[in-house]
Short mmCIF file of C-alpha atoms in Angstrom, two decimals:
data_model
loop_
_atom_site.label_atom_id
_atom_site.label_comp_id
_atom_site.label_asym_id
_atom_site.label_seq_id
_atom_site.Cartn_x
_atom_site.Cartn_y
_atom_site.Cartn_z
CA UNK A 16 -16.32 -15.93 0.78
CA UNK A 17 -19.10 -17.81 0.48
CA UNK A 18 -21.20 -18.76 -2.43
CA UNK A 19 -24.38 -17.64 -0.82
CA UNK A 20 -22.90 -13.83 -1.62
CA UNK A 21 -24.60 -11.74 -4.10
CA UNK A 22 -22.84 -11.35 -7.27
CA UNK A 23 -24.40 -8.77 -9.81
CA UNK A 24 -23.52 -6.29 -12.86
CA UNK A 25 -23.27 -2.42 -12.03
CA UNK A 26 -23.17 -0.02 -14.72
CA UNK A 27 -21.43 3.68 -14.44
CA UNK A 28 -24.92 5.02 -13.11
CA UNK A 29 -24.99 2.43 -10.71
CA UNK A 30 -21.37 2.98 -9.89
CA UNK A 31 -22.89 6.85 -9.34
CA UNK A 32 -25.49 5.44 -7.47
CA UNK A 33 -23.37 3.67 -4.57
CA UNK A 34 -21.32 6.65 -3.70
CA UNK A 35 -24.47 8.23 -3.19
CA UNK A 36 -25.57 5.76 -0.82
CA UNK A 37 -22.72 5.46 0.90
CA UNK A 38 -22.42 9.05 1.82
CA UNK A 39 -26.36 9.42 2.47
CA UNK A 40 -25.19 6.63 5.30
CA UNK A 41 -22.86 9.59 6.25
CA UNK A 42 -20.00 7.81 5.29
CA UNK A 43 -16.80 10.01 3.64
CA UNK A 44 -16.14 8.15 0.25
CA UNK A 45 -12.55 8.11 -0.95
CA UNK A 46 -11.42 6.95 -4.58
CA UNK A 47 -8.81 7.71 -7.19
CA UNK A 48 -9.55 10.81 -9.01
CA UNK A 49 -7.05 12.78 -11.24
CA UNK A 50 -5.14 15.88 -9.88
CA UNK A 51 -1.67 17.36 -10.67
CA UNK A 52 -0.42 15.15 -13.09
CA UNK A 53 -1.32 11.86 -11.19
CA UNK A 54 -4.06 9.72 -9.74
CA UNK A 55 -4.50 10.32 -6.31
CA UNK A 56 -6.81 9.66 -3.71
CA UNK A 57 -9.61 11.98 -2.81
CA UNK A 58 -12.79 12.74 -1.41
CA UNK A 59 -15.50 11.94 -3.86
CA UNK A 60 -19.08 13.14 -4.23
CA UNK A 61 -19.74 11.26 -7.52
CA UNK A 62 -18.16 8.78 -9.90
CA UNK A 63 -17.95 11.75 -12.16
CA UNK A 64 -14.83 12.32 -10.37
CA UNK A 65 -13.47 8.99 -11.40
CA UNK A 66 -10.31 8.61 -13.85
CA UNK A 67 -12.33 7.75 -16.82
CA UNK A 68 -10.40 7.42 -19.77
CA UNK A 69 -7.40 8.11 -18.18
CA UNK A 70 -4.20 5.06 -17.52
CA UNK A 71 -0.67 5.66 -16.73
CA UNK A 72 3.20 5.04 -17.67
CA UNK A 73 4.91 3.80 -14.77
CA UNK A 74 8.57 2.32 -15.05
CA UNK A 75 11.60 2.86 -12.73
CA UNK A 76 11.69 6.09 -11.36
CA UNK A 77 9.04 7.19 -13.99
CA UNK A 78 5.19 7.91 -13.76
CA UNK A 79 2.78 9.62 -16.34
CA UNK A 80 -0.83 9.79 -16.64
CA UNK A 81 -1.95 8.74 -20.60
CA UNK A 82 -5.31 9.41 -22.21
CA UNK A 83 -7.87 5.83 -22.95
CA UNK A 84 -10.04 6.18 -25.75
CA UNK A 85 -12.15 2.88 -23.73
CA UNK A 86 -13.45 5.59 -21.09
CA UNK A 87 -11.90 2.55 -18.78
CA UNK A 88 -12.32 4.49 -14.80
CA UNK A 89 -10.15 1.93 -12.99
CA UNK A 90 -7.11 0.83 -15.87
CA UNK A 91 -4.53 3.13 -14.04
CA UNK A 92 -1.86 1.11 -11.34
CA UNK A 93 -1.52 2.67 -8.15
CA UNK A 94 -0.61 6.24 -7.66
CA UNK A 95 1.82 7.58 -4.95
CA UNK A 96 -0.82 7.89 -2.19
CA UNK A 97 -2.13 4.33 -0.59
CA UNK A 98 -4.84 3.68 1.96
CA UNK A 99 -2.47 4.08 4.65
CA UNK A 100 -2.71 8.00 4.09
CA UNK A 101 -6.17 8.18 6.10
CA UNK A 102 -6.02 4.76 8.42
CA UNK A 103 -2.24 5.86 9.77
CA UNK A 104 -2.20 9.56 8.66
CA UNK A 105 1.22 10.70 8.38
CA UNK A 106 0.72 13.34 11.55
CA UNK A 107 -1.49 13.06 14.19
CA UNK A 108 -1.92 15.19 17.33
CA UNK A 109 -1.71 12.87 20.19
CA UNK A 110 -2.36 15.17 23.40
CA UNK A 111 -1.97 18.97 24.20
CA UNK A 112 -0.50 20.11 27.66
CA UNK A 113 -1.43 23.73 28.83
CA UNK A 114 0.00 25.11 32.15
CA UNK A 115 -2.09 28.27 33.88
CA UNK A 116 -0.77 30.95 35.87
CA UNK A 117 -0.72 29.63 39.14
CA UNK A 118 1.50 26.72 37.45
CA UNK A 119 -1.11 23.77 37.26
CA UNK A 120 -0.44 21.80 34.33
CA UNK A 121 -3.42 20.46 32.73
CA UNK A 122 -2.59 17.75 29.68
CA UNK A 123 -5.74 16.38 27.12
CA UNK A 124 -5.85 13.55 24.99
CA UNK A 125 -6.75 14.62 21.65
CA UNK A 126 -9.70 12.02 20.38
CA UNK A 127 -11.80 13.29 17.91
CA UNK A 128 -14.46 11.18 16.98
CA UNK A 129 -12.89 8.93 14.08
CA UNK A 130 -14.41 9.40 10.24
CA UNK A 131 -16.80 7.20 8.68
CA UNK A 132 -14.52 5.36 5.57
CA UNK A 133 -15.81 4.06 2.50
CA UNK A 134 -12.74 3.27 0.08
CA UNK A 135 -13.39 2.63 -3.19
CA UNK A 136 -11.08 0.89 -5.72
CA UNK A 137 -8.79 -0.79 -3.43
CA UNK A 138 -6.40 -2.73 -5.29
CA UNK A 139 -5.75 -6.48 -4.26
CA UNK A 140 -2.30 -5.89 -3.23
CA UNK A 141 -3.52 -2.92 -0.92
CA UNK A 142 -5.79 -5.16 0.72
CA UNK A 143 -3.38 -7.29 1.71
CA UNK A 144 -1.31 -4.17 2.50
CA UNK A 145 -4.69 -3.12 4.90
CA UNK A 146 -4.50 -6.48 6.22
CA UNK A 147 -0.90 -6.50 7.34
CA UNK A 148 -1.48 -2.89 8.79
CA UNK A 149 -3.94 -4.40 10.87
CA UNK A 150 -1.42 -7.03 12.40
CA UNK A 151 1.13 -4.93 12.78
CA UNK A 152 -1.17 -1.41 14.22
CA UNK A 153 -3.86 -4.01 15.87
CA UNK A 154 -2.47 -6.97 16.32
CA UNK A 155 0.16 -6.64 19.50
CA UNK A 156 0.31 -5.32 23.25
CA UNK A 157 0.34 -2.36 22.42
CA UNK A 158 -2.09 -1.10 19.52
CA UNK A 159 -2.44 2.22 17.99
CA UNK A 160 -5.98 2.96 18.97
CA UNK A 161 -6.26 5.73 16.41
CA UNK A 162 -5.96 3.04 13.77
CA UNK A 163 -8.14 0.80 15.15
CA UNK A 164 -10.66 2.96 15.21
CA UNK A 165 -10.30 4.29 11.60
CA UNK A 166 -10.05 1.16 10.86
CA UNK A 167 -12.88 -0.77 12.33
CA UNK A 168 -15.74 1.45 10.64
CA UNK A 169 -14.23 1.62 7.21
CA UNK A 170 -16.01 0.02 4.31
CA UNK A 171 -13.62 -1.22 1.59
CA UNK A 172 -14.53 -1.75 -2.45
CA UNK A 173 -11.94 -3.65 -3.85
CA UNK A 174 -11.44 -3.34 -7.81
CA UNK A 175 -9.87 -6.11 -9.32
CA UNK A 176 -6.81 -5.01 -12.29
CA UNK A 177 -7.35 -6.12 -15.49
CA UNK A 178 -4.37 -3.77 -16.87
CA UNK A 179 -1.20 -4.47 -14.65
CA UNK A 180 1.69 -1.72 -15.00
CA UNK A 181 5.35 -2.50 -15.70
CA UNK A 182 6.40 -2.11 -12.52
CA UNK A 183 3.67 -4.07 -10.67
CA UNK A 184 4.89 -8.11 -9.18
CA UNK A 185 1.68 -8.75 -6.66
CA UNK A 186 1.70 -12.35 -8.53
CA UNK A 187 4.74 -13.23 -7.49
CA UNK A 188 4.07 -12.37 -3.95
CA UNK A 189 0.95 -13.91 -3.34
CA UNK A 190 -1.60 -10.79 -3.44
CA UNK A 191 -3.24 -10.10 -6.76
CA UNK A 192 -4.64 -9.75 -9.12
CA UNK A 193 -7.69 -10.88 -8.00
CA UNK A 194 -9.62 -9.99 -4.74
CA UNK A 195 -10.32 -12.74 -2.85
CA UNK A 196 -10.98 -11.77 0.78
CA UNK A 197 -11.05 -8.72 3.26
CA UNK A 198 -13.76 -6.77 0.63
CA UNK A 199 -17.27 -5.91 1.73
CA UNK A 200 -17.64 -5.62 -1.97
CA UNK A 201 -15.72 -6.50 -5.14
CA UNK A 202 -15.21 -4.60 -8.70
CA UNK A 203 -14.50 -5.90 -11.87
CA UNK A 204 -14.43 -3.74 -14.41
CA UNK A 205 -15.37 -4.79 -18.19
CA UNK A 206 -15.20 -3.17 -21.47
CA UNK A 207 -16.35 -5.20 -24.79
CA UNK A 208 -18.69 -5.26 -26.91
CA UNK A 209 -21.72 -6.32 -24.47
CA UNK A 210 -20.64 -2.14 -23.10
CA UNK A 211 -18.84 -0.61 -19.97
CA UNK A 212 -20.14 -2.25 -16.97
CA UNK A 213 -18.84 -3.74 -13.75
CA UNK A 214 -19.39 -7.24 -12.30
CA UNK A 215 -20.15 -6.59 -8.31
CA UNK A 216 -19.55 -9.41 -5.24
CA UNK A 217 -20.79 -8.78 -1.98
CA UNK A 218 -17.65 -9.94 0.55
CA UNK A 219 -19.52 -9.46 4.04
CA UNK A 220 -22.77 -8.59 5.45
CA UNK A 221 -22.40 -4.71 5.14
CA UNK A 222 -21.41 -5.17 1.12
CA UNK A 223 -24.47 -7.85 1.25
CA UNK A 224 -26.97 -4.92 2.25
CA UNK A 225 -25.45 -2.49 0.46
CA UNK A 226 -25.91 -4.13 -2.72
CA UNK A 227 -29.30 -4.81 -2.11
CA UNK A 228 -30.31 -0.93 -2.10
CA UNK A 229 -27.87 -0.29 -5.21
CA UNK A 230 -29.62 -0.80 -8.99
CA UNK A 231 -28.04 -3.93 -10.13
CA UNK A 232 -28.94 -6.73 -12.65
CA UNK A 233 -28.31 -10.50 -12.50
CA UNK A 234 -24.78 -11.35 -13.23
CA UNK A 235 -25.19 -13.08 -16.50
CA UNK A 236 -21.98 -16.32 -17.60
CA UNK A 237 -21.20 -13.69 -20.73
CA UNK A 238 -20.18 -11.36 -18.61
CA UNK A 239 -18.51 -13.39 -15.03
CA UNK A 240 -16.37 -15.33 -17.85
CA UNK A 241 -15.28 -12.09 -19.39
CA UNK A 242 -14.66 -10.70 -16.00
CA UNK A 243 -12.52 -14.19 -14.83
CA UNK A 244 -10.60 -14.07 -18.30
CA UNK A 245 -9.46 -10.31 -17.81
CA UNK A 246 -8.06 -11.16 -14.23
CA UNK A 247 -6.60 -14.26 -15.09
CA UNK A 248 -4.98 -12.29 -18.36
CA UNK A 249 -4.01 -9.93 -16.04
CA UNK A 250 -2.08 -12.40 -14.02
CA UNK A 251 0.19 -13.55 -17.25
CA UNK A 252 1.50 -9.87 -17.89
CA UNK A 253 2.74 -8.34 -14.68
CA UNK A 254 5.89 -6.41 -15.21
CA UNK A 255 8.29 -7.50 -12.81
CA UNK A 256 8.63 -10.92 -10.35
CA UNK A 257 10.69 -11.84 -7.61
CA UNK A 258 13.14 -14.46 -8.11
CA UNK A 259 11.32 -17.71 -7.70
CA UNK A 260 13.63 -18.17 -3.86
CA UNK A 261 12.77 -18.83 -0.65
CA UNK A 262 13.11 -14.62 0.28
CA UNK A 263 14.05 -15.24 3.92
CA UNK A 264 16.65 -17.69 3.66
CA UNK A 265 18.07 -15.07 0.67
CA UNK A 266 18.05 -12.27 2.73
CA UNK A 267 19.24 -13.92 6.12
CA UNK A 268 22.52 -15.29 3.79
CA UNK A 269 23.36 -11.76 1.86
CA UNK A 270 24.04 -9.29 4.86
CA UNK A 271 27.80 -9.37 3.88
CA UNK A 272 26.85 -9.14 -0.34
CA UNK A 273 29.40 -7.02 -2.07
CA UNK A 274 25.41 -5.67 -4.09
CA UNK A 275 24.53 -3.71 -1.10
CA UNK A 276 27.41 -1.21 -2.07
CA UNK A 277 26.37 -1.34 -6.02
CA UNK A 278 23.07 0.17 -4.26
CA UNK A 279 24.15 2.20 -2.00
CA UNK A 280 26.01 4.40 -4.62
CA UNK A 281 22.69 5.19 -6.21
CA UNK A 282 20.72 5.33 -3.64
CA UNK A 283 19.54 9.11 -2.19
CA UNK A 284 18.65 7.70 1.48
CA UNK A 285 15.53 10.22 0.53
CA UNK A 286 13.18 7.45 2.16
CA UNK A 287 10.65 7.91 -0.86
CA UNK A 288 10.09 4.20 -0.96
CA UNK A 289 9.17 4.10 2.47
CA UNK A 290 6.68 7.19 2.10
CA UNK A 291 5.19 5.38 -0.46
CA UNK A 292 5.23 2.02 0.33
CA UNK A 293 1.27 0.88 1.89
CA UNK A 294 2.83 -1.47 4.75
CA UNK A 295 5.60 0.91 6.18
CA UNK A 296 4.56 1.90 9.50
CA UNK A 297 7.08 3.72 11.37
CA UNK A 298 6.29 6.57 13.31
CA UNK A 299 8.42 9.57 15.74
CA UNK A 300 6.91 11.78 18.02
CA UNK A 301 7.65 15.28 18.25
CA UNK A 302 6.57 17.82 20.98
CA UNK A 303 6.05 21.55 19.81
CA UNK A 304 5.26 24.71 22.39
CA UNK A 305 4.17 27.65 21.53
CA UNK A 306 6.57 31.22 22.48
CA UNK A 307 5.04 31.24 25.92
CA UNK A 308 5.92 27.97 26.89
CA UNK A 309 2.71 27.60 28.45
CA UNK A 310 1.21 25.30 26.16
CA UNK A 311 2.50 22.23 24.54
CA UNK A 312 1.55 19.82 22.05
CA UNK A 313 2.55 16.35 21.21
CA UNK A 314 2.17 14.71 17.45
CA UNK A 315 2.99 11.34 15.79
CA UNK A 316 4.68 11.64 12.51
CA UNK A 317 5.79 8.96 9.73
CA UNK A 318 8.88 8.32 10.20
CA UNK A 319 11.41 6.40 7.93
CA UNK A 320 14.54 3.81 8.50
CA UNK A 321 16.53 5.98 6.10
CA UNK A 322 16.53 8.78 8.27
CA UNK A 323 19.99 9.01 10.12
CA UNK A 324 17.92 9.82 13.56
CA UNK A 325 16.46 6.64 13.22
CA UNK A 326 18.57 4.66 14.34
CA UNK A 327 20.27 7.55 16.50
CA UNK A 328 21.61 6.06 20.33
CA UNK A 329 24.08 7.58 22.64
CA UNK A 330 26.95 8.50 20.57
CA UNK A 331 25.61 8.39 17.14
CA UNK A 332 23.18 6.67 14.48
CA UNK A 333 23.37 2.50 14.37
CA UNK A 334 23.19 2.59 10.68
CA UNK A 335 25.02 5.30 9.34
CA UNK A 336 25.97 4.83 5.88
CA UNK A 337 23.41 4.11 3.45
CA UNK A 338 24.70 0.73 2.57
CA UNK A 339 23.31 -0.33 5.86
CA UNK A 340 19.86 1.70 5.84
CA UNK A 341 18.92 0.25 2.45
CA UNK A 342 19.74 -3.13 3.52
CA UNK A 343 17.73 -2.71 6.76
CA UNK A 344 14.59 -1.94 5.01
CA UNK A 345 14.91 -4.50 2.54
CA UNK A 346 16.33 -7.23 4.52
CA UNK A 347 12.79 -6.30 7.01
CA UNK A 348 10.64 -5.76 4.17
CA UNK A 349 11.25 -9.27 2.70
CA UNK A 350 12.45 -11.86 5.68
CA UNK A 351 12.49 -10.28 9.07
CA UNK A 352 8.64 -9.29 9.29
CA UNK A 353 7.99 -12.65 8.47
CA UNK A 354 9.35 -13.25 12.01
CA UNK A 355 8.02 -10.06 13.38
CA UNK A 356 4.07 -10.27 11.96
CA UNK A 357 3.72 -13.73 10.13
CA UNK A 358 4.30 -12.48 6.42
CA UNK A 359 6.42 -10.53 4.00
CA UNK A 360 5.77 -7.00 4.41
CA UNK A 361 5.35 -6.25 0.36
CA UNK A 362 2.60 -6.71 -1.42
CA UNK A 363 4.07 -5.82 -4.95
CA UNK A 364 2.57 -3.00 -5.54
CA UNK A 365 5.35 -1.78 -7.33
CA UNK A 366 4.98 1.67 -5.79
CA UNK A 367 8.46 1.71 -4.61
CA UNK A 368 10.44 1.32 -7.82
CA UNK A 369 8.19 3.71 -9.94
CA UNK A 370 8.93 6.76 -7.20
CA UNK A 371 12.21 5.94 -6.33
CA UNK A 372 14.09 9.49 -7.76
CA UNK A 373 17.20 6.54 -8.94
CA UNK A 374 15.04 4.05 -10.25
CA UNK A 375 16.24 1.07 -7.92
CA UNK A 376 13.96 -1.80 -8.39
CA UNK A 377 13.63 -4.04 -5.47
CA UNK A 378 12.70 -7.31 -7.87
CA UNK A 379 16.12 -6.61 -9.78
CA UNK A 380 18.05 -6.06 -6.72
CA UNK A 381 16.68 -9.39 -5.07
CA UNK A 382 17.71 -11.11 -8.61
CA UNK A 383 21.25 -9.77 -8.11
CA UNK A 384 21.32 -10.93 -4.76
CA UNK A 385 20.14 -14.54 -5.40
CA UNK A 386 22.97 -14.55 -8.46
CA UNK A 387 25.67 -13.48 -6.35
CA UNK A 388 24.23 -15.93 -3.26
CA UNK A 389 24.59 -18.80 -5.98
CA UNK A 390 27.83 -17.79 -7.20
CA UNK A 391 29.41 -17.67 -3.83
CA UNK A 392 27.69 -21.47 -2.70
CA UNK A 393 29.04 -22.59 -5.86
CA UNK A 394 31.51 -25.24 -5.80
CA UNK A 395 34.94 -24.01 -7.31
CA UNK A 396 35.43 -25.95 -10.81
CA UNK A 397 39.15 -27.35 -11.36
CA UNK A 398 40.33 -26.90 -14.44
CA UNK A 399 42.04 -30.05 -15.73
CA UNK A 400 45.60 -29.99 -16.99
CA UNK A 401 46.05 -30.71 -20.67
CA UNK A 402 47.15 -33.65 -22.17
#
């Protein structure tokens, strides 16, 4: 970014103020906002709406919403839902086909004209999850021109975490805490006792103009060194890492590791993690007719590796025990998309081990790997006869 950006403070009215401007520029603003027993993402019409004074509990398979008596809005981790949600909805109608009396069969692409995004309180680690979306839906031959389109008009507000959860490792893969590109603008949120306010940093040209219509005041050194000494706090008390290994050579050497049947005795094959994860991208499509059989319609659905169809050719499913669907999406998630896209495909968002129904944490299960790896390279020891 460069230094020639606009960096400010916001307080909450200001905060109210640039939803307001973003939907007066007919944009539809999505944020976290608290509903059934979780933070979730949601349409918002004012930062009323925002979790203020509400954080969570997240641990293995756990996830609980706890009262703050700082009025914090943005000291939760990340709920189940990710950005993903509304750039690669999880069913889309592609086309419909309708055939008329005299038997002429007439098929239409469904395009409707894509929304106008603004997300606010992306998390570092789901910008880089955005960003790997984009390589993977963009990126190729063939693109997913539903994305793209999304995609292209959406404004994103990163917020910077100051409060990491337990099960959160986006240090020890590269993408967090702090926001440091792919913004149009940038959130950190402060509470001391200077009061509640927000430093703001304009990432492009759109944040740049933005921010110039939004009621802001200087960004005074009080308050951008309390802002860098939260982040940088946050950064020394994440709750999980991955082993400090090179992740692709760990992977590529563990296919045959007796661990993969430790996991696959607890695991569900439910494909949570991959419902939840912000990178997975899989898709199906599925056609569905009506009782006539005169008119058709054709839809892309998520679709997850841990389904037994999945993998389904002539005869039967490739990976039909669970053993080898967990290690597929692992073994993908951390090493193969590296050769696939140019990067790991998690972001350590932690998402994954906090809904997991099981608990199975993908940081302890690479540890176990990497012991047993190191076991099995180690040289054999001789004991020597006694004397």
């Amino acid at each position: 970014m460069s230094d020639r950006r606009t960096t400010a403070v916001l307080d909450r009215n200001g905060l109210d103020f640039l939803i307001k401007a973003l939907r007066t520029q007919g944009r539809i603003v999505i944020g976290p906002t608290v509903r059934d027993g979780a933070v979730v993402l949601a349409e918002l019409a004012s930062a009323d709406q925002l979790p203020f004074g509400w954080g969570t509990r997240v641990e293995a398979g756990q996830y609980r919403l706890v009262p703050r008596a700082d009025g914090a809005a943005f000291a939760h981790t990340t709920g189940p839902q990710s950005w993903k949600a509304f750039l690669h909805p999880e069913r889309e109608k592609l086309w419909s086909a309708d055939r008329s009396a005299d038997g002429h069969l007439s098929v239409t692409e469904d395009r409707p004209d894509p929304p106008s995004y603004a997300f606010l309180g992306v998390r570092p680690c789901d910008l880089r999850a955005i960003a790997i979306q984009d390589r993977v839906l963009t990126g190729g031959h063939h693109s997913d021109r539903g994305y793209q389109e999304r995609r292209t008009g959406a404004f994103l507000i990163a917020v910077e975490c100051t409060e990491p959860g337990a099960t959160c490792f986006c240090v020890s893969m590269g993408s967090g805490p702090g926001a440091d590109a792919g913004f149009d603008l940038a959130l950190t949120e402060i509470l001391d006792e200077a009061g509640h306010r927000f430093v703001v940093r304009a990432g492009s040209d759109a944040g740049e103009d933005l921010l110039a219509d939004v009621p802001t005041r200087p960004a005074d050194e009080g308050t951008l060194t309390a802002a860098r000494v939260a982040v940088d706090a946050a950064r020394e008390r994440m709750g999980r890492s991955m082993p400090p290994v090179d992740l692709r050579t760990l992977m590529g050497e563990s296919l045959a590791a007796d661990r993969w049947d430790d996991i696959a005795a607890r695991c569900l094959t439910c494909g949570n993690c991959t419902m939840v994860c912000p990178t997975c991208f899989c898709t199906t499509t599925e056609e569905v007719t009506d009782l006539t059989g005169d008119h058709a319609k054709r839809w892309q659905r998520w679709d997850s590796c841990f389904d037994l169809d999945f993998s389904y050719l002539h005869g039967g499913p490739v990976r039909a025990s669970a053993r080898s669907r967990y290690r597929q999406w692992l073994t993908h998630k951390l090493s193969t998309w590296h050769q696939q896209f140019g990067s790991s495909g998690c972001v350590g968002c932690g998402r994954c081990i906090a809904w997991c129904p099981v608990g199975i944490d993908i940081t302890e299960e690479a540890a176990a790997l990497h012991d047993e790896r190191t076991a099995r390279l180690r040289p054999a020891t001789r004991e020597e006869p006694e004397p």
